[in-house]
Coordinates of C-alpha atoms in Angstrom, one line a residue:
X15 CA 9.1 -6.6 -44.6
X16 CA 8.6 -3.9 -42.0
X17 CA 10.8 -4.0 -38.9
X18 CA 9.3 -2.4 -35.8
X19 CA 11.4 -1.8 -32.6
X20 CA 9.5 -0.9 -29.5
X21 CA 11.1 0.6 -26.4
X22 CA 9.1 -0.1 -23.2
X23 CA 6.8 -3.1 -22.7
X24 CA 4.0 -1.9 -20.5
X25 CA 0.7 -0.2 -21.6
X26 CA 1.5 1.7 -24.8
X27 CA 4.3 -0.6 -26.0
X28 CA 2.5 -3.8 -25.4
X29 CA -0.7 -2.5 -27.1
X30 CA 1.3 -1.4 -30.1
X31 CA 3.1 -4.8 -30.4
X32 CA -0.1 -6.8 -30.3
X33 CA -1.9 -4.4 -32.7
X34 CA 1.0 -4.5 -35.2
X35 CA 0.9 -8.2 -35.3
X36 CA -2.8 -8.4 -35.8
X37 CA -2.4 -6.1 -38.8
X38 CA 0.6 -7.8 -40.3
X39 CA 1.7 -11.4 -40.1
X40 CA 5.1 -10.7 -41.7
X41 CA 6.3 -7.6 -39.8
X42 CA 9.3 -8.2 -37.6
X43 CA 8.5 -6.9 -34.1
X44 CA 11.0 -6.6 -31.3
X45 CA 10.0 -5.2 -27.9
X46 CA 12.7 -4.1 -25.4
X47 CA 12.0 -3.7 -21.6
X48 CA 14.7 -2.8 -19.2
X49 CA 12.8 -4.3 -16.3
X50 CA 12.1 -8.0 -15.7
X51 CA 8.4 -7.8 -16.6
X52 CA 6.3 -6.8 -19.6
X53 CA 2.6 -6.0 -19.8
X54 CA 2.0 -5.9 -16.1
X55 CA -1.0 -4.1 -14.4
X56 CA 0.8 -1.2 -12.7
X57 CA -2.5 0.3 -11.6
X58 CA -3.0 -2.9 -9.6
X59 CA 0.2 -2.8 -7.5
X60 CA -1.2 -1.0 -4.4
X61 CA -4.1 -3.4 -4.3
X62 CA -1.7 -6.4 -4.1
X63 CA 0.2 -4.7 -1.3
X64 CA -3.1 -4.1 0.6
X65 CA -4.3 -7.6 0.0
X66 CA -7.3 -7.0 -2.3
X67 CA -5.5 -8.8 -5.1
X68 CA -4.2 -11.9 -3.4
X69 CA -2.4 -13.6 -6.3
X70 CA 0.7 -11.7 -7.5
X71 CA 0.7 -13.5 -10.8
X72 CA -2.7 -11.9 -11.7
X73 CA -0.8 -8.7 -12.2
X74 CA 1.2 -10.2 -15.1
X75 CA -1.1 -9.9 -18.1
X76 CA 1.5 -11.3 -20.5
X77 CA 5.0 -12.9 -20.2
X78 CA 7.7 -12.8 -22.9
X79 CA 6.8 -16.5 -23.6
X80 CA 3.0 -15.8 -23.9
X81 CA 3.7 -12.8 -26.1
X82 CA 5.9 -14.9 -28.4
X83 CA 3.3 -17.7 -28.6
X84 CA 0.3 -15.5 -29.2
X85 CA 1.7 -12.6 -31.2
X86 CA 5.1 -13.8 -32.4
X87 CA 6.8 -10.8 -30.9
X88 CA 10.4 -11.0 -29.8
X89 CA 10.2 -9.7 -26.3
X90 CA 13.6 -9.0 -24.6
X91 CA 13.3 -8.2 -20.9
X92 CA 16.3 -6.8 -18.9
X93 CA 17.5 -5.2 -22.1
X94 CA 17.8 -1.4 -22.0
X95 CA 17.9 0.7 -25.1
X96 CA 20.8 3.1 -24.4
X97 CA 20.8 5.3 -27.6
X98 CA 19.2 6.0 -31.0
X99 CA 21.2 6.6 -34.2
X100 CA 18.6 8.3 -36.3
X101 CA 20.8 8.6 -39.4
X102 CA 21.5 4.8 -39.5
X103 CA 18.1 3.9 -38.1
X104 CA 19.6 1.7 -35.4
X105 CA 19.4 1.5 -31.6
X106 CA 22.1 0.4 -29.2
X107 CA 20.9 -2.0 -26.5
X108 CA 22.6 -3.1 -23.2
X109 CA 21.8 -6.5 -21.9
X110 CA 21.5 -5.8 -18.2
X111 CA 22.1 -9.5 -17.2
X112 CA 25.6 -9.8 -18.7
X113 CA 26.6 -6.2 -19.5
X114 CA 27.1 -6.8 -23.2
X115 CA 26.0 -4.2 -25.8
X116 CA 24.6 -4.7 -29.3
X117 CA 22.8 -2.9 -32.1
X118 CA 19.4 -3.5 -33.8
X119 CA 18.1 -1.8 -36.9
X120 CA 14.6 -0.5 -37.4
X121 CA 12.2 0.8 -40.0
X122 CA 10.0 2.3 -37.4
X123 CA 10.8 2.9 -33.7
X124 CA 8.2 3.3 -31.0
X125 CA 9.1 5.0 -27.7
X126 CA 6.9 4.0 -24.8
X127 CA 9.3 4.5 -21.8
X128 CA 6.6 5.9 -19.5
X129 CA 7.1 8.3 -16.6
X130 CA 9.2 7.8 -13.5
X131 CA 8.3 8.8 -9.9
X132 CA 9.7 12.2 -9.1
X133 CA 11.7 12.1 -5.9
X134 CA 13.2 15.5 -4.9
X135 CA 16.7 15.8 -3.4
X136 CA 15.5 15.9 0.2
X137 CA 18.3 15.4 2.7
X138 CA 18.3 11.8 4.0
X139 CA 15.8 10.5 1.4
X140 CA 18.2 7.7 0.3
X141 CA 17.6 5.1 3.0
X142 CA 16.4 1.5 3.1
X143 CA 12.9 2.5 4.5
X144 CA 11.9 4.9 1.8
X145 CA 10.2 3.6 -1.4
X146 CA 8.4 4.8 -4.5
X147 CA 6.0 2.6 -6.5
X148 CA 6.2 2.2 -10.3
X149 CA 6.7 -1.4 -11.1
X150 CA 6.6 -5.0 -9.7
X151 CA 10.2 -4.9 -8.3
X152 CA 9.2 -1.7 -6.4
X153 CA 6.1 -3.5 -5.1
X154 CA 8.1 -6.5 -4.0
X155 CA 10.5 -4.3 -2.1
X156 CA 7.7 -2.6 -0.2
X157 CA 6.1 -6.0 0.6
X158 CA 9.5 -7.3 1.8
X159 CA 10.0 -4.2 4.1
X160 CA 6.5 -4.7 5.6
X161 CA 7.1 -8.5 6.2
X162 CA 10.6 -8.0 7.7
X163 CA 10.1 -4.9 9.8
X164 CA 6.4 -5.3 10.7
X165 CA 5.9 -1.5 10.7
X166 CA 3.4 0.0 13.1
X167 CA 3.4 3.4 11.3
X168 CA 3.7 4.4 7.6
X169 CA 3.9 7.8 6.0
X170 CA 2.8 8.6 2.5
X171 CA 4.0 11.8 0.8
X172 CA 1.6 12.9 -1.9
X173 CA -2.2 12.8 -2.2
X174 CA -2.5 11.7 -5.8
X175 CA -3.8 8.3 -7.1
X176 CA -0.9 6.2 -5.9
X177 CA -0.6 8.0 -2.6
X178 CA -4.3 7.6 -1.8
X179 CA -4.2 3.9 -2.8
X180 CA -1.1 3.2 -0.7
X181 CA -2.7 5.0 2.3
X182 CA -5.7 2.7 2.0
X183 CA -3.4 -0.4 1.5
X184 CA -1.5 0.4 4.8
X185 CA -4.8 1.1 6.7
X186 CA -6.1 -2.3 5.4
X187 CA -2.9 -4.0 6.8
X188 CA -3.6 -2.4 10.2
X189 CA -0.6 0.0 9.9
X190 CA -1.3 3.5 11.3
X191 CA -0.8 6.0 8.5
X192 CA 0.0 9.6 8.0
X193 CA -0.7 11.2 4.6
X194 CA 1.2 14.5 3.9
X195 CA 0.2 16.7 0.9
X196 CA 1.8 20.0 0.0
X197 CA -1.4 21.4 -1.6
X198 CA -4.5 22.4 0.4
X199 CA -6.3 19.3 -0.9
X200 CA -5.7 15.7 -2.1
X201 CA -6.5 14.6 -5.7
X202 CA -5.7 17.8 -7.7
X203 CA -7.9 16.8 -10.8
X204 CA -10.9 17.8 -8.7
X205 CA -11.6 21.2 -7.1
X206 CA -11.1 21.7 -3.4
X207 CA -14.7 21.6 -2.4
X208 CA -15.1 18.2 -4.1
X209 CA -11.9 17.0 -2.5
X210 CA -13.7 17.8 0.8
X211 CA -15.6 14.6 0.5
X212 CA -12.3 12.7 0.3
X213 CA -10.9 14.6 3.3
X214 CA -13.9 13.7 5.4
X215 CA -13.7 10.0 4.5
X216 CA -9.9 9.9 5.1
X217 CA -10.2 11.6 8.5
X218 CA -13.1 9.4 9.5
X219 CA -10.9 6.3 8.9
X220 CA -8.4 7.6 11.5
X221 CA -5.8 8.6 8.9
X222 CA -3.5 11.5 10.1
X223 CA -4.1 13.8 7.2
X224 CA -1.8 16.8 6.9
X225 CA -2.5 19.3 4.1
X226 CA -0.4 22.3 3.2
X227 CA 2.8 20.6 4.5
X228 CA 5.9 19.3 2.7
X229 CA 8.7 17.0 3.7
X230 CA 12.0 18.9 4.3
X231 CA 14.4 16.2 5.7
X232 CA 14.6 12.6 6.7
X233 CA 16.8 11.1 9.3
X234 CA 17.4 7.3 9.3
X235 CA 17.7 5.9 12.8
X236 CA 19.1 2.4 12.7
X237 CA 17.7 0.0 15.3
X238 CA 19.9 -0.4 18.4
X239 CA 18.8 -4.0 18.7
X240 CA 21.3 -6.1 16.8
X241 CA 19.6 -9.1 15.3
X242 CA 20.6 -12.5 16.5
X243 CA 22.2 -14.0 13.4
X244 CA 22.3 -17.4 15.1
X245 CA 18.4 -17.4 15.0
X246 CA 18.6 -17.3 11.2
X247 CA 18.2 -13.5 10.8
X248 CA 19.9 -12.2 7.6
X249 CA 22.3 -9.4 7.7
X250 CA 19.9 -7.5 5.4
X251 CA 17.3 -7.7 8.1
X252 CA 19.6 -6.0 10.6
X253 CA 20.3 -3.3 8.0
X254 CA 16.6 -2.6 7.4
X255 CA 15.6 -2.4 11.0
X256 CA 15.1 1.1 12.2
X257 CA 12.9 4.2 12.1
X258 CA 12.8 7.5 10.2
X259 CA 12.5 10.9 11.8
X260 CA 10.7 13.2 9.3
X261 CA 10.9 17.0 9.5
X262 CA 8.2 19.1 7.7
X263 CA 8.3 22.6 6.4
X264 CA 5.7 23.8 9.0
X265 CA 8.0 22.8 11.9
X266 CA 6.2 19.5 12.6
X267 CA 8.3 16.3 13.2
X268 CA 7.1 12.7 13.2
X269 CA 8.6 9.2 13.5
X270 CA 7.7 6.5 11.0
X271 CA 8.7 3.0 10.1
X272 CA 8.1 3.2 6.4
X273 CA 8.0 6.1 3.9
X274 CA 6.4 6.1 0.5
X275 CA 7.2 9.0 -1.9
X276 CA 4.4 9.6 -4.4
X277 CA 4.4 13.3 -5.2
X278 CA 4.1 12.8 -9.0
X279 CA 5.8 11.5 -12.1
X280 CA 8.1 12.9 -14.8
X281 CA 8.1 11.8 -18.4
X282 CA 11.2 9.6 -19.3
X283 CA 12.7 11.7 -22.1
X284 CA 16.4 11.0 -21.8
X285 CA 16.6 8.7 -24.8
X286 CA 14.5 11.1 -27.0
X287 CA 16.4 14.1 -25.9
X288 CA 19.8 12.6 -26.6
X289 CA 18.6 11.5 -30.0
X290 CA 17.7 15.2 -30.7
X291 CA 14.0 14.7 -30.9
X292 CA 11.8 17.7 -30.1
X293 CA 10.4 18.1 -26.6
X294 CA 7.2 19.9 -25.9
X295 CA 6.8 23.0 -23.7
X296 CA 6.0 20.9 -20.6
X297 CA 9.0 18.7 -21.0
X298 CA 7.4 15.6 -22.5
X299 CA 8.2 14.2 -26.0
X300 CA 6.5 16.2 -28.8
X301 CA 4.2 14.2 -31.1
X302 CA 1.8 15.2 -33.9
X303 CA -1.8 13.8 -34.0
X304 CA -0.5 10.7 -35.7
X305 CA 1.8 9.9 -32.7
X306 CA 4.9 10.7 -34.8
X307 CA 7.8 12.6 -33.1
X308 CA 9.8 15.2 -35.0
X309 CA 11.4 12.2 -36.8
X310 CA 8.7 10.6 -39.0
X311 CA 10.2 7.1 -38.5
X312 CA 10.0 7.4 -34.7
X313 CA 6.6 7.3 -32.9
X314 CA 6.0 7.9 -29.1
X315 CA 3.1 7.1 -26.9
X316 CA 1.9 7.0 -23.3
X317 CA 3.2 8.8 -20.2
X318 CA 6.4 10.1 -21.8
X319 CA 4.6 12.3 -24.3
X320 CA 2.6 15.5 -24.3
X321 CA -0.8 15.0 -25.8
X322 CA -3.4 17.5 -26.9
X323 CA -6.0 18.4 -24.3
X324 CA -9.6 17.7 -25.5
X325 CA -11.0 20.9 -24.0
X326 CA -8.3 23.5 -24.5
X327 CA -6.5 22.1 -27.5
X328 CA -3.2 22.8 -25.8
X329 CA -0.4 20.4 -24.9
X330 CA -1.1 18.4 -21.7
X331 CA 0.6 15.8 -19.6
X332 CA -1.9 13.2 -18.4
X333 CA -0.2 9.9 -17.3
X334 CA -3.2 7.5 -17.6
X335 CA -3.4 3.9 -18.9
X336 CA -6.4 4.5 -21.2
X337 CA -4.8 7.1 -23.4
X338 CA -1.5 5.1 -23.5
X339 CA -3.3 2.0 -24.7
X340 CA -5.2 3.8 -27.4
X341 CA -2.1 5.7 -28.6
X342 CA -0.1 2.5 -28.9
X343 CA -2.8 0.9 -31.0
X344 CA -3.0 4.0 -33.2
X345 CA 0.8 4.2 -33.6
X346 CA 0.9 0.6 -34.8
X347 CA -1.9 1.4 -37.4
X348 CA 0.1 4.3 -38.7
X349 CA 3.4 2.5 -38.9
X350 CA 1.7 -0.1 -41.1
X351 CA 0.2 2.4 -43.6
X352 CA -3.0 3.6 -42.1
X353 CA -3.8 7.2 -41.1
X354 CA -5.3 7.4 -37.7
X355 CA -5.3 10.6 -35.6
X356 CA -5.4 11.0 -31.9
X357 CA -8.5 13.0 -30.8
X358 CA -7.2 14.5 -27.5
X359 CA -7.2 13.5 -23.9
X360 CA -10.0 14.3 -21.5
X361 CA -8.2 13.1 -18.4
X362 CA -11.2 10.9 -17.3
X363 CA -10.1 9.3 -14.0
X364 CA -11.5 7.8 -10.8
X365 CA -10.0 6.7 -7.5
X366 CA -11.3 4.5 -4.6
X367 CA -10.8 6.0 -1.2
X368 CA -12.1 3.4 1.2
X369 CA -15.9 3.3 0.6
X370 CA -15.8 6.5 -1.5
X371 CA -15.2 7.0 -5.2
X372 CA -14.0 10.3 -6.5
X373 CA -14.0 10.8 -10.3
X374 CA -13.5 13.6 -12.8
X375 CA -13.4 14.3 -16.6
X376 CA -12.3 17.4 -18.5
X377 CA -11.1 20.6 -16.9
X378 CA -11.5 21.6 -13.3
X379 CA -12.4 25.1 -12.1
X380 CA -8.8 25.9 -11.1
X381 CA -7.5 25.3 -14.7
X382 CA -10.4 27.1 -16.4
X383 CA -9.6 30.2 -14.2
X384 CA -5.9 29.9 -15.1
X385 CA -6.6 29.6 -18.8
X386 CA -9.1 32.5 -18.8
X387 CA -12.0 30.3 -20.0
X388 CA -15.4 31.6 -19.2
X389 CA -17.6 29.0 -17.3
X390 CA -20.6 28.5 -15.1
X391 CA -21.0 25.7 -12.6
X392 CA -23.7 23.7 -10.9
X393 CA -23.8 21.2 -8.0
X394 CA -26.3 18.5 -7.4
X395 CA -26.5 16.0 -4.6
X396 CA -29.0 13.3 -5.4
X397 CA -29.5 9.6 -4.9
X398 CA -27.6 7.0 -6.9
X399 CA -30.9 5.1 -7.4
X400 CA -34.5 5.6 -6.3
X401 CA -34.4 6.8 -2.7
X402 CA -37.2 4.5 -1.5
X403 CA -35.2 1.4 -2.7
X404 CA -32.7 0.2 -0.1
X405 CA -29.0 1.1 -0.4
X406 CA -29.3 4.4 -2.2
X407 CA -26.2 6.6 -1.7
X408 CA -25.8 10.3 -2.4
X409 CA -23.9 11.2 -5.6
X410 CA -22.4 14.7 -5.3
X411 CA -21.8 16.0 -8.8
X412 CA -20.2 19.2 -10.0
X413 CA -20.7 20.2 -13.7
X414 CA -18.7 22.9 -15.4
X415 CA -20.0 24.3 -18.7
X416 CA -19.7 27.3 -21.1
X417 CA -22.4 29.9 -20.6
X418 CA -22.0 30.9 -24.3
X419 CA -22.2 27.5 -26.0
X420 CA -23.5 25.3 -23.2
X421 CA -20.7 22.8 -24.0
X422 CA -19.4 20.6 -21.2
X423 CA -16.0 21.8 -19.9
X424 CA -15.6 19.3 -17.1
X425 CA -17.4 17.3 -14.3
X426 CA -16.4 15.9 -10.9
X427 CA -18.3 13.5 -8.7
X428 CA -18.0 11.9 -5.3
X429 CA -20.0 9.2 -3.5
X430 CA -20.2 5.6 -2.5
X431 CA -22.2 4.3 -5.5
X432 CA -22.9 5.2 -9.1
X433 CA -20.1 7.8 -9.4
X434 CA -18.3 5.9 -12.2
X435 CA -21.5 5.6 -14.2
X436 CA -22.2 9.4 -14.1
X437 CA -18.7 10.5 -15.0
X438 CA -18.5 7.9 -17.8
X439 CA -21.8 9.2 -19.3
X440 CA -20.5 12.8 -19.1
X441 CA -17.2 11.8 -20.7
X442 CA -19.1 10.4 -23.6
X443 CA -21.3 13.5 -23.8
X444 CA -18.3 15.8 -23.7
X445 CA -16.5 13.7 -26.4
X446 CA -19.7 14.0 -28.6
X447 CA -19.8 17.8 -28.2
X448 CA -23.1 17.7 -26.4
X449 CA -24.4 20.8 -24.6
X450 CA -26.1 21.0 -21.2
X451 CA -29.4 21.7 -23.1
X452 CA -29.0 18.3 -24.8
X453 CA -28.0 16.6 -21.5
X454 CA -31.6 17.3 -20.3
X455 CA -32.8 14.9 -22.9
X456 CA -30.6 11.9 -22.1
X457 CA -32.7 8.8 -21.5
X458 CA -30.8 6.7 -19.0
X459 CA -31.8 3.3 -17.5
X460 CA -34.3 3.5 -14.7
X461 CA -35.6 0.9 -12.3
X462 CA -35.6 1.5 -8.5
X463 CA -32.5 -0.6 -7.8
X464 CA -30.4 1.1 -10.5
X465 CA -31.4 4.7 -11.1
X466 CA -34.0 7.4 -10.8
X467 CA -36.6 8.7 -13.2
X468 CA -34.7 12.0 -13.1
X469 CA -31.1 10.8 -13.1
X470 CA -28.3 12.8 -11.4
X471 CA -27.2 13.9 -14.9
X472 CA -30.7 15.1 -15.9
X473 CA -30.9 17.0 -12.6
X474 CA -27.5 18.7 -13.2
X475 CA -28.7 19.6 -16.7
X476 CA -32.0 21.0 -15.4
X477 CA -30.1 23.3 -12.9
X478 CA -27.6 24.4 -15.6
X479 CA -30.5 25.3 -18.0
X480 CA -32.3 27.2 -15.3
X481 CA -29.3 29.4 -15.0
X482 CA -28.8 29.8 -18.8
X483 CA -32.4 30.7 -19.3
X484 CA -32.5 33.1 -16.4
X485 CA -34.9 31.0 -14.4
X486 CA -32.4 30.8 -11.6
X487 CA -29.8 33.3 -10.3
X488 CA -27.0 31.3 -8.6
X489 CA -24.8 32.1 -5.7
X490 CA -21.9 29.8 -4.8
X491 CA -20.5 28.4 -1.5
X492 CA -17.4 30.6 -1.7
X493 CA -19.5 33.8 -1.7
X494 CA -21.6 33.0 1.3
X495 CA -19.1 34.1 4.0
X496 CA -18.8 37.5 2.3
X497 CA -22.4 38.7 2.2
X498 CA -23.0 42.5 2.5
X499 CA -25.6 44.6 4.4
X500 CA -27.9 44.6 1.4
X501 CA -28.2 40.8 1.5
X502 CA -30.2 38.6 3.9
X503 CA -29.5 34.9 4.4
X504 CA -32.6 32.6 4.4
X505 CA -32.5 29.0 5.5
X506 CA -35.6 27.2 4.2
X507 CA -35.0 23.8 5.8
X508 CA -37.0 22.4 8.7
X509 CA -35.8 23.5 12.2
X510 CA -34.8 19.9 13.1
X511 CA -32.3 19.8 10.2
X512 CA -30.5 22.8 11.6
X513 CA -29.7 20.9 14.8
X514 CA -28.9 17.5 13.1
X515 CA -26.7 18.6 10.2
X516 CA -25.6 22.2 11.1
X517 CA -26.3 25.7 9.7
X518 CA -24.7 28.9 8.5
X519 CA -24.5 31.6 11.2
X520 CA -26.8 34.6 10.9
X521 CA -29.6 33.0 8.7
X522 CA -33.3 33.6 9.1
X523 CA -35.1 30.2 9.2
X524 CA -38.4 29.9 7.4
X525 CA -39.2 26.4 6.2
X526 CA -40.1 26.4 2.5
X527 CA -43.6 25.0 3.1
X528 CA -44.4 28.0 5.4
X529 CA -42.8 30.6 3.1
X530 CA -45.9 31.8 1.2
X531 CA -47.6 32.8 4.5
X532 CA -44.5 34.4 6.0
X533 CA -43.0 36.5 3.2
X534 CA -43.8 39.7 5.0
X535 CA -41.0 38.8 7.5
X536 CA -38.5 39.4 4.7
X537 CA -37.3 42.8 3.5
X538 CA -38.2 43.7 -0.2
X539 CA -35.4 46.2 -0.5
X540 CA -32.7 43.6 0.1
X541 CA -31.4 40.6 -1.9
X542 CA -32.6 37.3 -0.3
X543 CA -29.8 34.6 -0.4
X544 CA -31.6 31.3 0.0
X545 CA -30.1 28.0 1.0
X546 CA -31.5 24.5 1.8
X547 CA -29.7 21.2 2.2
X548 CA -28.8 20.5 -1.5
X549 CA -30.4 23.3 -3.5
X550 CA -33.7 21.8 -4.5
X551 CA -36.0 23.4 -1.9
X552 CA -33.9 26.5 -2.3
X553 CA -35.0 26.7 -6.0
X554 CA -38.7 26.3 -5.0
X555 CA -38.3 29.1 -2.5
X556 CA -36.4 31.2 -5.0
X557 CA -39.2 30.9 -7.6
X558 CA -41.8 31.9 -5.0
X559 CA -39.9 35.0 -4.0
X560 CA -39.1 36.1 -7.5
X561 CA -42.7 35.6 -8.6
X562 CA -43.7 37.8 -5.6
X563 CA -41.4 40.7 -6.6
X564 CA -38.4 39.9 -4.4
X565 CA -34.7 40.0 -5.4
X566 CA -33.1 36.6 -4.6
X567 CA -30.3 34.1 -5.3
X568 CA -30.2 30.4 -4.5
X569 CA -27.1 28.7 -3.1
X570 CA -26.3 26.0 -5.8
X571 CA -25.6 22.7 -4.1
X572 CA -27.0 23.9 -0.8
X573 CA -25.5 23.5 2.7
X574 CA -24.0 20.2 1.7
X575 CA -21.6 21.8 -0.8
X576 CA -20.8 24.6 1.7
X577 CA -20.1 22.1 4.5
X578 CA -17.8 19.8 2.5
X579 CA -15.9 22.7 1.0
X580 CA -14.7 23.4 4.5
X581 CA -14.0 19.8 5.4

């Protein structure tokens, strides 16, 4: 009989336990969790704080009792695994309720301890009004602080997934919110110009967004009003009353009633490290493609490990629930005699920012540059479904691909509708090794309420193939402000659009429908840099000029890309 011991009872650990039982009725399976809950939906925590998920119990996907009933897994919450003895194949566990310690043997050990919020040693950060969010007790503490102190202002440090979701939760609760991010953009999986759509949406909602700023120190100012204990106020309530004075590295200061630290997570590797297991170059637990650590009897999955990047093949650290669940299932297979291998992480992700969705898959431009990987990029801005059917929203899509092979390196999208669908299709295409040439031939569902006869993805593929075949010579938004004397900027939109949506200084305006009759107004000895609103009319103008002997380039993604890159 195989005995499997699992450390950590959330995504990877719970998936492994359930899968192991489905494969073997007689394996002995014990799952340890140092917190009070297993198999909870940690991605749902901000949505309960904000009130979208009303019922707290909906976040508890399984309990120790339900796990035992359905899967016959011995789940022990409030039990922390303190050490691993690899020679004896035992673990030492501390019961956090009574302080007692005991040992448990294993045939196979699975480490799924996750990653913990990283909170830097900022002076004054340890105070009753500062929280991070990882689990249900964290969530409960934040809700309790909100209920007791009724904050008028909250500050979120960090513009990643949790930070953005907490910003929205506070806004929904009517709490004025400041979001502070050290980088020059929120949501680092996407490039800055695509984050511009998020910046615009955040500012439009009245959020105080501060980019390029970091928290330097915190001062806790207890309330001078002493609570009247005769009115039934607890002493803890008196203790929590107060404000925080925040100092930023740019000299700014602000007062806030509640502070959320969400600047990122670090893999929990203490147990693995103390057991002498190999760590990867990024500091996560090393595993091979079978999810085995450097000890073949010990497997590791989820946010604590380094997994292979699908595009680069290098070690990566991508703390997402999808990979953790798949890895847990696979580790259980391999412990019970199968030979499954993990096929790499694409980092497919999406975040809701008020009415906007921002999503990405694969590598972004920043990483491709850093890794020295050659790439080309295209932008399209086209309707989520047929424009003449009510409710169509613009999907802004960036596609990164290899100019040599045409393979998809990454994609990013922003918009109010249909963003998840496009990035999911591109995630499948990338996983299947499709090229941008093949993307042209994708046959996606079309009816006016759902899509277009030429889908956003087909459109992006058409533009990419125009560049690969030499039918289009691109110029990008970041080159427009540095044109030289041998280049002329041509705006081919209608004059009314310039007034309503803005324009780039110094451009000649000839609407595309008048261009054939007015080409003599353009110099033939200079390069004509064309732009329109999204790049479509620019391409029509580009072909006309090229076919008439001009030198020209078209701004890919048009004025819309240029404008949001500066948002």
